[in-house]
Coordinates of C-alpha atoms in Angstrom, one line a residue:
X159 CA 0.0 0.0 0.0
X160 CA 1.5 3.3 -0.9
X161 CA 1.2 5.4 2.1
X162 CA 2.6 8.6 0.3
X163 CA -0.5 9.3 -1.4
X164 CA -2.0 10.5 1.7
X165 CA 0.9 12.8 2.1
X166 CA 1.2 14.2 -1.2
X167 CA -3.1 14.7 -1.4
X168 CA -2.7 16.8 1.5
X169 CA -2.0 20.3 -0.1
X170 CA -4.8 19.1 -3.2
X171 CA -7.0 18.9 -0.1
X172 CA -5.9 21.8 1.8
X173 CA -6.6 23.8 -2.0
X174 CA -9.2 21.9 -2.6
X175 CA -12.4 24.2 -4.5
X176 CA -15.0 24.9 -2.8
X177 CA -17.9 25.2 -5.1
X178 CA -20.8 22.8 -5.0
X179 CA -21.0 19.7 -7.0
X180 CA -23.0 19.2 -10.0
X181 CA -26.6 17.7 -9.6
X182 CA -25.9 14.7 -11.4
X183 CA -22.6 14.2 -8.4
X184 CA -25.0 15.2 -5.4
X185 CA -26.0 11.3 -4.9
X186 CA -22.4 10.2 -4.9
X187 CA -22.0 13.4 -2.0
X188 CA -20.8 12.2 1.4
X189 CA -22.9 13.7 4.4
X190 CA -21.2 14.6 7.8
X191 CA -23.1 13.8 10.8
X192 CA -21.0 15.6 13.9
X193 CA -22.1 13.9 17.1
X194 CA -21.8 15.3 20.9
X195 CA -18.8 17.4 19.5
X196 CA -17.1 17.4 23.2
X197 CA -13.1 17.4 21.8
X198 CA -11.3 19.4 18.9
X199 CA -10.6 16.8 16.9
X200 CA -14.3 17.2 15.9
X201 CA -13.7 20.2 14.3
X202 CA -10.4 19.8 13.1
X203 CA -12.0 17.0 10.5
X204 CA -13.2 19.8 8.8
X205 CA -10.8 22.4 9.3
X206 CA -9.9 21.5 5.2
X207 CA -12.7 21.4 2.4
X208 CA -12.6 17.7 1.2
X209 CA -13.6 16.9 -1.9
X210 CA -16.6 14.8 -2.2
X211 CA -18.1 15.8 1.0
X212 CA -21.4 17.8 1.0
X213 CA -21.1 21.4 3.0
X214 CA -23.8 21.1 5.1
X215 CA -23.3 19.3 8.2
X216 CA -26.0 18.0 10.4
X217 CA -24.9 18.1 14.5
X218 CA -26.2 16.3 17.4
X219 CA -25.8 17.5 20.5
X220 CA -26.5 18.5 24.3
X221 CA -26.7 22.2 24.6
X222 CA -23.7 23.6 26.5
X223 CA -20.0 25.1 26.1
X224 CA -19.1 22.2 24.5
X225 CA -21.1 22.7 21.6
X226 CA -20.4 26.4 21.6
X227 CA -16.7 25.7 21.3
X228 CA -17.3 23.3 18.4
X229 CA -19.1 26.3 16.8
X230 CA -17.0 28.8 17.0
X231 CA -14.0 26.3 15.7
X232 CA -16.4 26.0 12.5
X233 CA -16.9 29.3 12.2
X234 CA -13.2 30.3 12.7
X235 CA -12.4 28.3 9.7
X236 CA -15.7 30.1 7.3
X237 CA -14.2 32.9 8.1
X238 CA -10.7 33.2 7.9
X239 CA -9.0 35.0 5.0
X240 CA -6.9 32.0 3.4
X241 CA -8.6 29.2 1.8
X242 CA -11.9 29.3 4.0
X243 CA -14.3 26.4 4.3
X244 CA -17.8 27.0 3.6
X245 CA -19.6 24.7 6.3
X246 CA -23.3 25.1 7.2
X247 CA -23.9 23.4 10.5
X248 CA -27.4 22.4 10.8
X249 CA -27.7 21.9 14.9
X250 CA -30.1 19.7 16.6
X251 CA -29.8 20.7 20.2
X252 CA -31.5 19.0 23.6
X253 CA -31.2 15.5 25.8
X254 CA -32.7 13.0 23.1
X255 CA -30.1 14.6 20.8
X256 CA -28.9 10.7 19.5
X257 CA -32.5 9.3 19.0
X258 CA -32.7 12.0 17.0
X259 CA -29.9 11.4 14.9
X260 CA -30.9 7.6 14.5
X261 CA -34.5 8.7 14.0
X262 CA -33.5 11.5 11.2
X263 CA -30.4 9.5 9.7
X264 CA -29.7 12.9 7.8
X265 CA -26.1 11.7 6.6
X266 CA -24.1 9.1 5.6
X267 CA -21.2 9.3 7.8
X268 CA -21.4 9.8 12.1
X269 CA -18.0 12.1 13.1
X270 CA -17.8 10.9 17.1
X271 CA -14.9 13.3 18.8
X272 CA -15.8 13.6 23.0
X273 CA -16.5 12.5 26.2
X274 CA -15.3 8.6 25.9
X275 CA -17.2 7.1 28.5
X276 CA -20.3 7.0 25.9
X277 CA -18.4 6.9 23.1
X278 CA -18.4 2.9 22.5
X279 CA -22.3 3.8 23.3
X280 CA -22.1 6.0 20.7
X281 CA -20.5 3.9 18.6
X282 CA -22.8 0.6 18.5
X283 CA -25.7 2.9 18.7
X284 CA -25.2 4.4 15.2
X285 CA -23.5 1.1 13.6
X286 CA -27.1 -0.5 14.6
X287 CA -28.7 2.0 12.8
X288 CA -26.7 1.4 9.5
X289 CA -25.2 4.2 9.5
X290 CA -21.0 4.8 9.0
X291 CA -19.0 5.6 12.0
X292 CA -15.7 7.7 11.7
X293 CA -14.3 8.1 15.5
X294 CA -11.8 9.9 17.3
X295 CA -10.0 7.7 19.3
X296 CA -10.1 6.2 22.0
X297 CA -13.3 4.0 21.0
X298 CA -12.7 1.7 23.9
X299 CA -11.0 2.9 27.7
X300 CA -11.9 -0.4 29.5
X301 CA -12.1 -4.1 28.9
X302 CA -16.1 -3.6 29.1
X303 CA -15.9 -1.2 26.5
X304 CA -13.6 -3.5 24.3
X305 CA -15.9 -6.5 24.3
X306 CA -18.8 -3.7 22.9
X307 CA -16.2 -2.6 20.5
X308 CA -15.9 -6.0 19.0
X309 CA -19.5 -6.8 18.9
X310 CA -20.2 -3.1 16.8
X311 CA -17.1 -4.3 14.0
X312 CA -19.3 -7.4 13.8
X313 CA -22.2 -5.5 13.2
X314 CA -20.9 -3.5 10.7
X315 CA -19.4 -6.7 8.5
X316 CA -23.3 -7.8 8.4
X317 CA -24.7 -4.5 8.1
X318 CA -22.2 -3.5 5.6
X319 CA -21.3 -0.2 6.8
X320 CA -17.6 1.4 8.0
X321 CA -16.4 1.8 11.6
X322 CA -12.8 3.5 11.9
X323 CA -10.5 5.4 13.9
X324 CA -8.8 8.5 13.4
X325 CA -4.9 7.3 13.3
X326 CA -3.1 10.8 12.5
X327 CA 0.1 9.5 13.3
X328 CA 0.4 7.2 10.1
X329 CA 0.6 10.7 8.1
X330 CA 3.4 12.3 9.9
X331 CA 6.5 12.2 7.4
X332 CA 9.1 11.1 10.0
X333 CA 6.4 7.8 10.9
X334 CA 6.5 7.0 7.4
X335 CA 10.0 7.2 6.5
X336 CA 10.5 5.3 9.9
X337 CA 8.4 2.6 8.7
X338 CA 10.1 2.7 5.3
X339 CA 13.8 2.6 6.7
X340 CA 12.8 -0.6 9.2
X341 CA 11.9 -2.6 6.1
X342 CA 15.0 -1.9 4.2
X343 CA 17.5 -4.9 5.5
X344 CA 20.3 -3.3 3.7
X345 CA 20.1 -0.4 6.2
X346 CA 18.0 -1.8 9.2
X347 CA 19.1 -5.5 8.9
X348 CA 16.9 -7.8 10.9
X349 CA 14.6 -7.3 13.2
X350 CA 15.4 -8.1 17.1
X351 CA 13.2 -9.8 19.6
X352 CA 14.1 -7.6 21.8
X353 CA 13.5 -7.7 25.7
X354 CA 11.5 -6.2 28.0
X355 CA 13.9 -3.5 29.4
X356 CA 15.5 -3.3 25.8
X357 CA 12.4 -3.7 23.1
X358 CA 12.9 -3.4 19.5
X359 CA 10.3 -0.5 18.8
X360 CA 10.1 1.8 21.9
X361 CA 8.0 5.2 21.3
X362 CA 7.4 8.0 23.8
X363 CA 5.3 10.6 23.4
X364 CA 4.9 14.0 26.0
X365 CA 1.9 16.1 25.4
X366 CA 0.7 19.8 27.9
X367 CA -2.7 20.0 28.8
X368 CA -2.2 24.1 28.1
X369 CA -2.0 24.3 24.4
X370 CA -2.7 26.1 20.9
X371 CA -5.0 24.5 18.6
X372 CA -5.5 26.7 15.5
X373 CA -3.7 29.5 17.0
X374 CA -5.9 30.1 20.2
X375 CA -5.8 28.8 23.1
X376 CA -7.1 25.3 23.8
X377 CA -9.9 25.5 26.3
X378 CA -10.3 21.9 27.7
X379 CA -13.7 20.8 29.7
X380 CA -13.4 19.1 33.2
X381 CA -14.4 15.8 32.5
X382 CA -10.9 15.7 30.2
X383 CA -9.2 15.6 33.6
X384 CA -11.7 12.6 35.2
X385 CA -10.1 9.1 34.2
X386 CA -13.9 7.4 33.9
X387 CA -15.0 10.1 31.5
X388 CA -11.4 10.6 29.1
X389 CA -9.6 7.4 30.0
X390 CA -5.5 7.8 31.5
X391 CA -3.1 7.8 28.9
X392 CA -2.6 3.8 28.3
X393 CA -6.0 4.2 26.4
X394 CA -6.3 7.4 25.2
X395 CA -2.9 8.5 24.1
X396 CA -1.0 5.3 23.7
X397 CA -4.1 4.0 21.0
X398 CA -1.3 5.9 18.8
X399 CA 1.6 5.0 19.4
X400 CA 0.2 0.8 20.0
X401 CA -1.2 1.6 15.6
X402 CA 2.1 2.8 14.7
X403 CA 4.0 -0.4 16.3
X404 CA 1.6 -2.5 14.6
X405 CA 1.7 -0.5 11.7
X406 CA 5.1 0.0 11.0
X407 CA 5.9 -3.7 12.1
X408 CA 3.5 -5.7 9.7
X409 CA 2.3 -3.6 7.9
X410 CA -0.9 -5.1 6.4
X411 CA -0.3 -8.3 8.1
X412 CA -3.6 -8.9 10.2
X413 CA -3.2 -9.4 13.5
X414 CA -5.1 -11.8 15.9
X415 CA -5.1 -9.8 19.1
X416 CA -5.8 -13.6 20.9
X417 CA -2.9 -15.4 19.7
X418 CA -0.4 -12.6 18.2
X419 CA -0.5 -10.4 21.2
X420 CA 1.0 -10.6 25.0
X421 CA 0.7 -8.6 27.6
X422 CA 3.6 -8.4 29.7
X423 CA 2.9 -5.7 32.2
X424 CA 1.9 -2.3 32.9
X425 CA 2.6 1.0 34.9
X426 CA 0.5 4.5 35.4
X427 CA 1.2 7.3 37.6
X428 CA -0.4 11.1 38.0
X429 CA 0.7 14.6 37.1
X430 CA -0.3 17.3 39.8
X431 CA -1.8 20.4 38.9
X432 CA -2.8 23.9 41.2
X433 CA -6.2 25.0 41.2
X434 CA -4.7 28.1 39.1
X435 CA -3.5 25.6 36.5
X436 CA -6.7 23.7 36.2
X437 CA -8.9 27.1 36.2
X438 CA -6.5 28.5 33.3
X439 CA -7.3 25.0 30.7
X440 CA -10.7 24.6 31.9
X441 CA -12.1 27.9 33.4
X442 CA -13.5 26.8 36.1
X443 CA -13.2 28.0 39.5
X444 CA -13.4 25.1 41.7
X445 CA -12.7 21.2 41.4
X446 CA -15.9 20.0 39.9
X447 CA -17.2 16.4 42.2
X448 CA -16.7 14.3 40.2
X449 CA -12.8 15.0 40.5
X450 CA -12.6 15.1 44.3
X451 CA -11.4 11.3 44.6
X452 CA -8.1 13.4 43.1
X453 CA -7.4 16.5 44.7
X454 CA -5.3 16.3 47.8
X455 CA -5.1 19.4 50.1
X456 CA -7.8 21.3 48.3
X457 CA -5.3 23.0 46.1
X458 CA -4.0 20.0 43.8
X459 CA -5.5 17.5 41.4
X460 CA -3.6 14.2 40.7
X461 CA -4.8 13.9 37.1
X462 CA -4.4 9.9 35.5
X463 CA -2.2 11.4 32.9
X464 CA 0.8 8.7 32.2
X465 CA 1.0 4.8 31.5
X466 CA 3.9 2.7 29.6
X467 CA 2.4 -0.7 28.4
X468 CA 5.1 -3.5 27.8
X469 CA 3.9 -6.2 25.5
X470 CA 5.0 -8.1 22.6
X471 CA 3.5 -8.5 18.7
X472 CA 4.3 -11.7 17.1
X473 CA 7.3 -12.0 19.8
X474 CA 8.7 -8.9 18.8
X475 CA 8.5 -6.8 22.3
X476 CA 7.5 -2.9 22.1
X477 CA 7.4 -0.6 24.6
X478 CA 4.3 2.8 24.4
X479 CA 4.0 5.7 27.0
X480 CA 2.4 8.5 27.0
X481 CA 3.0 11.7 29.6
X482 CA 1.4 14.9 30.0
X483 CA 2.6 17.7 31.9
X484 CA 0.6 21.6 32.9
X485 CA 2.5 23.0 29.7
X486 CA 5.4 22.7 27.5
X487 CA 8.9 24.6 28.2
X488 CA 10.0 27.5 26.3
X489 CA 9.6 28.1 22.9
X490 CA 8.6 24.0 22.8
X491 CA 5.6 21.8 22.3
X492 CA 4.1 18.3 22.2
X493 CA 7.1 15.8 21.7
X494 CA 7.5 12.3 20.4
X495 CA 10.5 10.5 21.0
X496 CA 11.3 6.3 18.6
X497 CA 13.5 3.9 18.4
X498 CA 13.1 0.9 16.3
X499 CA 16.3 -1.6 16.8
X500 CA 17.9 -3.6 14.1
X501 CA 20.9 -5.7 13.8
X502 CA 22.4 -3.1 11.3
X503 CA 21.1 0.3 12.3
X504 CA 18.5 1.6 15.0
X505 CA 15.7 4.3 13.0
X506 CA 15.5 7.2 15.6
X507 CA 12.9 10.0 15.5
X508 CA 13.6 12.5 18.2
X509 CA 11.7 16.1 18.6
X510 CA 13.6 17.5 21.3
X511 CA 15.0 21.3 22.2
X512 CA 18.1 20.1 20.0
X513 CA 15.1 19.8 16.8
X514 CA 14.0 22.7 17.7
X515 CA 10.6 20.9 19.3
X516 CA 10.4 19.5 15.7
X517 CA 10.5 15.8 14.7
X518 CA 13.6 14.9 12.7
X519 CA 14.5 11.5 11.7
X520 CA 18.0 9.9 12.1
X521 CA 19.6 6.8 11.1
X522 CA 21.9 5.3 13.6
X523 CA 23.7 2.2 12.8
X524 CA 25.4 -0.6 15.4
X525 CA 28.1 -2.0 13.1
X526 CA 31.2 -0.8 11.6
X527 CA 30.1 -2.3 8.0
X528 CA 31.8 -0.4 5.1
X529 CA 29.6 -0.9 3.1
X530 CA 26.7 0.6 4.9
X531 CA 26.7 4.5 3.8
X532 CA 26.6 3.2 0.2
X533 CA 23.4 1.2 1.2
X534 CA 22.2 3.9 2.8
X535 CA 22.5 6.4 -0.1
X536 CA 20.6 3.9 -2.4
X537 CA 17.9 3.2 -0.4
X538 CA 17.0 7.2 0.4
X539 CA 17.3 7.6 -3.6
X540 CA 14.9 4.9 -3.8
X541 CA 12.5 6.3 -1.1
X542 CA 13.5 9.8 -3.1
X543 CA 11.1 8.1 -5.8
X544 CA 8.0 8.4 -3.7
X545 CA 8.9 11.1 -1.1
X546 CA 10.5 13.8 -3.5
X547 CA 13.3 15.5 -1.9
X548 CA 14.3 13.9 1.2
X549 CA 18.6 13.8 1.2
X550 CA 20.9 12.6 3.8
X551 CA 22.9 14.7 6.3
X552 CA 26.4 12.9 8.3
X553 CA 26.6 13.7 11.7
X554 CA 29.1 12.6 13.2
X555 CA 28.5 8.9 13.6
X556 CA 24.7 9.1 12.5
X557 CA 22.7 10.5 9.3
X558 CA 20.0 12.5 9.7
X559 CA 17.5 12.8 6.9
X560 CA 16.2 16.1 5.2
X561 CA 12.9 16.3 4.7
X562 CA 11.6 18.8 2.9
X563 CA 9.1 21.2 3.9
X564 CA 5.9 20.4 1.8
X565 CA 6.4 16.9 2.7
X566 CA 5.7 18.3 6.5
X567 CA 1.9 18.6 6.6
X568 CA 1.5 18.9 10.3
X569 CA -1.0 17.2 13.1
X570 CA -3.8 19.3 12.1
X571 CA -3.6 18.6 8.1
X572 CA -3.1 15.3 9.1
X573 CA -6.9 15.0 9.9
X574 CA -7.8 15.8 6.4
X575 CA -5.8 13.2 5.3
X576 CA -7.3 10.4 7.4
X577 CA -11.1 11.5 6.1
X578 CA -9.0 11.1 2.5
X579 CA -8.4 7.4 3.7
X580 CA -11.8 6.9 4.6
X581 CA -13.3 8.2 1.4
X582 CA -11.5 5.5 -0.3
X583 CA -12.7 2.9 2.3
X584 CA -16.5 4.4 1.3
X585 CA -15.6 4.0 -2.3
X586 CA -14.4 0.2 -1.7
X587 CA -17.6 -0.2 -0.1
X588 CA -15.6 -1.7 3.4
X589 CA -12.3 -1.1 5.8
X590 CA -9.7 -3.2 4.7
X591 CA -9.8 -7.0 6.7
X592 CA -6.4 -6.1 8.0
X593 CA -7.4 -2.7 9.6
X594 CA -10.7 -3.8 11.5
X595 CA -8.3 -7.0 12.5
X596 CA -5.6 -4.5 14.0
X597 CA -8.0 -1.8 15.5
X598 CA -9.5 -4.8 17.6
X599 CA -6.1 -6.1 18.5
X600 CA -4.4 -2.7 19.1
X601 CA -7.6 -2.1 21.5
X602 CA -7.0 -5.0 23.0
X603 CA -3.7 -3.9 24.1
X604 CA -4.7 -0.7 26.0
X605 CA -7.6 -1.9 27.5
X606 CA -6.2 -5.0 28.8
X607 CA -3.3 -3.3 29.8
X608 CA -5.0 -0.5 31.5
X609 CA -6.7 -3.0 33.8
X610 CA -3.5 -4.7 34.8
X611 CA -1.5 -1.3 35.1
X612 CA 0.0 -1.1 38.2
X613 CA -0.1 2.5 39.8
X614 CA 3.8 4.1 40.6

C-alpha cells in the first residue's frame, strides 16, 4: 500500500475548491453527521474542504459550552481569509439529541470526537442503525468497552457499513519514512526480539494540557481531567503509538489480538496540577465532584495522565508511554521520541529542544560495515522516488535525513488526510480486513493493559 499518497493529497486537499457539486454528483456526496462534539478533533476534520463531502453538516448535541466551542471552531475556519471552508452546521440541540440522529439518519457518515465514557455507546448505537461511523480515538478505555467494540465491528461486516479510527500518526512524514527505513535490510538489517527492558520499537510521546489549537488557546472541559470520563493515557494516548507499532511492524499483516499479542505488564502514575492551573485549561473555579477522589489538600489534582504498556507483537517486544505535563517549556511543544532496533542500524525520531521541538529523523547504525553509507544512499534515492526531496545529512557517527518542507503537513492537516483514507474505504464499499483485525487487536492492548497497570 503506498502510504505517500496521503501525504502528497494533503495540499490538493488543503486547496481543494470549494464550489458545490453538479446535480448529477449530489447522490455520490458524502454527508457529515458531527455527534456530541465534546473534543477538537471534531472540528479539526473539517478544518480543510474535502472533496466529495457535501457542505452542510448535520450536529447532534447537548446544549452547553461544549457545543459552543465546536461552533466557533467551525466558524473560525468560514471565516478566515486564506482558503476558508464554507460549512453550514445544521444543529439539533436538547437530551434526546442521538434518537434523533438515529430517527433522522440525515447523513451518511457519524464524526464521534468527545466524552469517551459514551463513546463505544455512541459507537454501536449508530453502527445498529446502519449508518457509518468515523471516531476519534479512544473507541474503547476499558475491557467492558472492548468486548462492545468488538460486537459493533461485527455489526458493521453484516450491516455493511464502515467503523474506523482517526490514526493521524500514520501521516506524519518522519512515521513513514520510519516505517520505510525498518523494512529496508540493507540499512535496518533484521529485526530483534528484543526484551522487555530493551524492546525493538520503543515510542514515547509527552503532550501539555495548556495548548494552541488553530492558533488560540485550547480551552479543555473538566471531564478531560476525570479518568472514567477521558480514560489515562494507556487508552487514550497510547491508542497511537500501539497503531504505529503495529503498523510500521506488519504492515498489512492482520493481527489476531488472541494469539499474536502478549501482555507483559503495565505502569500509570499522576501529574499534579494547582487549582490556578486547572482554572486557566478549563475555566472553572473550583474542582468539579466528580474530580474530588483526586485532589489532595484542596489546592491540587492528581490527574491519571501517564501509563507505559510492555507487550510483545508476534514475539517482537514494544514498549508505548504517553505523559502529559501543565505545559510545554519555552519556545517548545508536544514531543515524540522512537526507536526501532535492528541488527544493522536503529531508526530514531527525536523532537527535542536540539530539533528545535520539531520531529527529525536519524539513522543510527550498530556496526562498523563499510559498506553501509553506500546502502544507505541507495535506499533514500529509492525512497527519493516516492517522497521527492528527502537527502541525507552525516553527523558525526549518525545520518539524519532532510525532509523537505511540503512533505511536512502537520498534526492538524493530518486530519484531512485520514477522512482522504476513509473516502477510499466508502468507495471500496468496506475497511480493509487487516485494519478492522488490528484496531481490535491494538484495542486490546490498551484496555487489557489499563486494567493490569500497576499505579507508581
Amino acid at each position: 500500500m503506498k502510504y505517500n499518497r496521503y501525504i502528497l493529497g494533503a495540499g490538493m486537499l488543503m486547496a481543494a475548491c470549494n464550489n458545490p457539486a453538479p446535480k448529477d454528483e449530489q447522490q455520490e456526496m458524502v454527508h457529515l453527521i458531527t455527534l456530541a462534539p465534546g473534543h477538537f478533533h471534531a472540528a479539526l476534520v473539517q478544518k480543510s474542504t474535502t472533496p466529495g463531502i457535501d457542505s452542510v453538516v448535520n450536529v447532534y448535541a447537548p446544549e452547553g459550552p461544549e457545543l459552543d466551542a465546536h461552533m466557533a471552531l467551525i466558524d473560525q475556519y468560514n471565516s478566515r481569509p486564506d482558503n476558508p471552508t464554507h460549512w453550514k452546521e445544521e444543529v439539533y440541540k436538547g437530551a434526546d439529541f442521538l434518537e434523533k440522529m438515529t430517527a433522522g439518519k440525515k447523513g451518511s457518515v457519524v464524526v464521534i470526537a468527545g466524552n469517551n465514557h459514551d463513546k463505544t455507546k455512541y459507537i454501536g448505537t449508530a453502527v445498529q442503525a446502519g449508518m457509518n461511523v468515523l471516531a476519534d480515538k479512544p473507541m474503547a478505555i476499558t475491557t467492558e468497552d472492548f468486548e462492545s467494540l468488538k460486537t459493533s465491528f461485527s455489526a458493521a461486516a453484516e450491516k455493511k457499513v464502515l467503523l474506523y479510527d482517526i490514526m493521524t500518526e500514520r501521516s506524519e512524514i518522519t512515521n513513514i519514512l520510519q516505517k520505510e527505513l525498518i523494512h529496508q535490510p540493507s540499512v535496518f538489517g533484521e529485526l530483534k526480539e528484543g526484551t522487555v527492558d530493551k524492546p525493538t520499537i520503543e515510542i514515547e510521546s509527552i503532550h501539555h494540557f495548556y495548548k494552541m489549537v488553530s492558533g488560540k488557546p485550547l480551552r479543555r472541559p473538566a471531564w478531560f481531567f476525570d479518568p472514567s470520563q477521558q480514560g489515562d493515557a494507556n487508552v487514550d494516548v497510547n491508542t497511537h503509538l500501539v497503531d504505529l507499532a503495529q503498523w510500521m511492524l506488519f504492515d498489512t499483516t492482520a493481527l489476531n489480538y488472541e494469539s499474536d499479542i502478549k501482555l507483559t505488564k503495565a505502569e500509570k502514575w499522576r501529574t499534579p496540577l494547582t487549582l490556578a492551573q486547572f482554572s486557566t485549561i478549563t475555566g472553572a473555579a473550583a474542582f468539579p465532584d466528580f474530580m474530588k477522589p483526586f485532589v489532595k489538600k484542596d489546592t491540587i489534582v492528581e490527574v491519571a495522565a501517564n501509563g507505559t504498556l510492555h507487550y510483545a507483537v508476534k514475539g517482537i517486544n514494544v514498549r508505548a508511554s504517553a505523559l502529559w505535563n501543565f505545559e510545554a517549556p519555552q519556545g517548545g511543544g508536544d514531543s515524540h521520541y522512537a526507536i526501532a532496533r535492528g541488527t544493522k542500524a536503529n531508526i530514531v525520531i527525536r523532537q527535542g529542544k536540539d530539533e528545535n521541538w520539531k520531529p527529525e529523523i536519524y539513522v543510527e547504525p550498530v556496526t562498523a560495515d563499510a559498506g553501509f553509507e553506500q546502502a544507505l544512499q541507495a535506499a533514500i534515492q529509492q525512497l527519493g522516488g516516492k517522497y521527492p526531496g528527502i537527502t541525507l545529512e552525516k553527523q558525526d557517527k549518525r545520518w539524519k535525513i532532510q525532509i523537505p518542507e511540503n512533505l511536512k503537513t502537520g498534526h492538524e492537516a493530518h486530519f484531512a488526510e485520514v477522512l482522504q483514507r476513509y473516502m477510499q474505504f466508502l468507495k471500496a464499499g468496506k475497511v480493509p480486513d487487516w485494519e478492522v483485525s488490528n484496531m481490535i487487536a491494538k484495542y486490546y492492548v490498551t484496555t487489557a493493559g489499563q486494567a493490569m497497570a500497576k499505579e507508581k
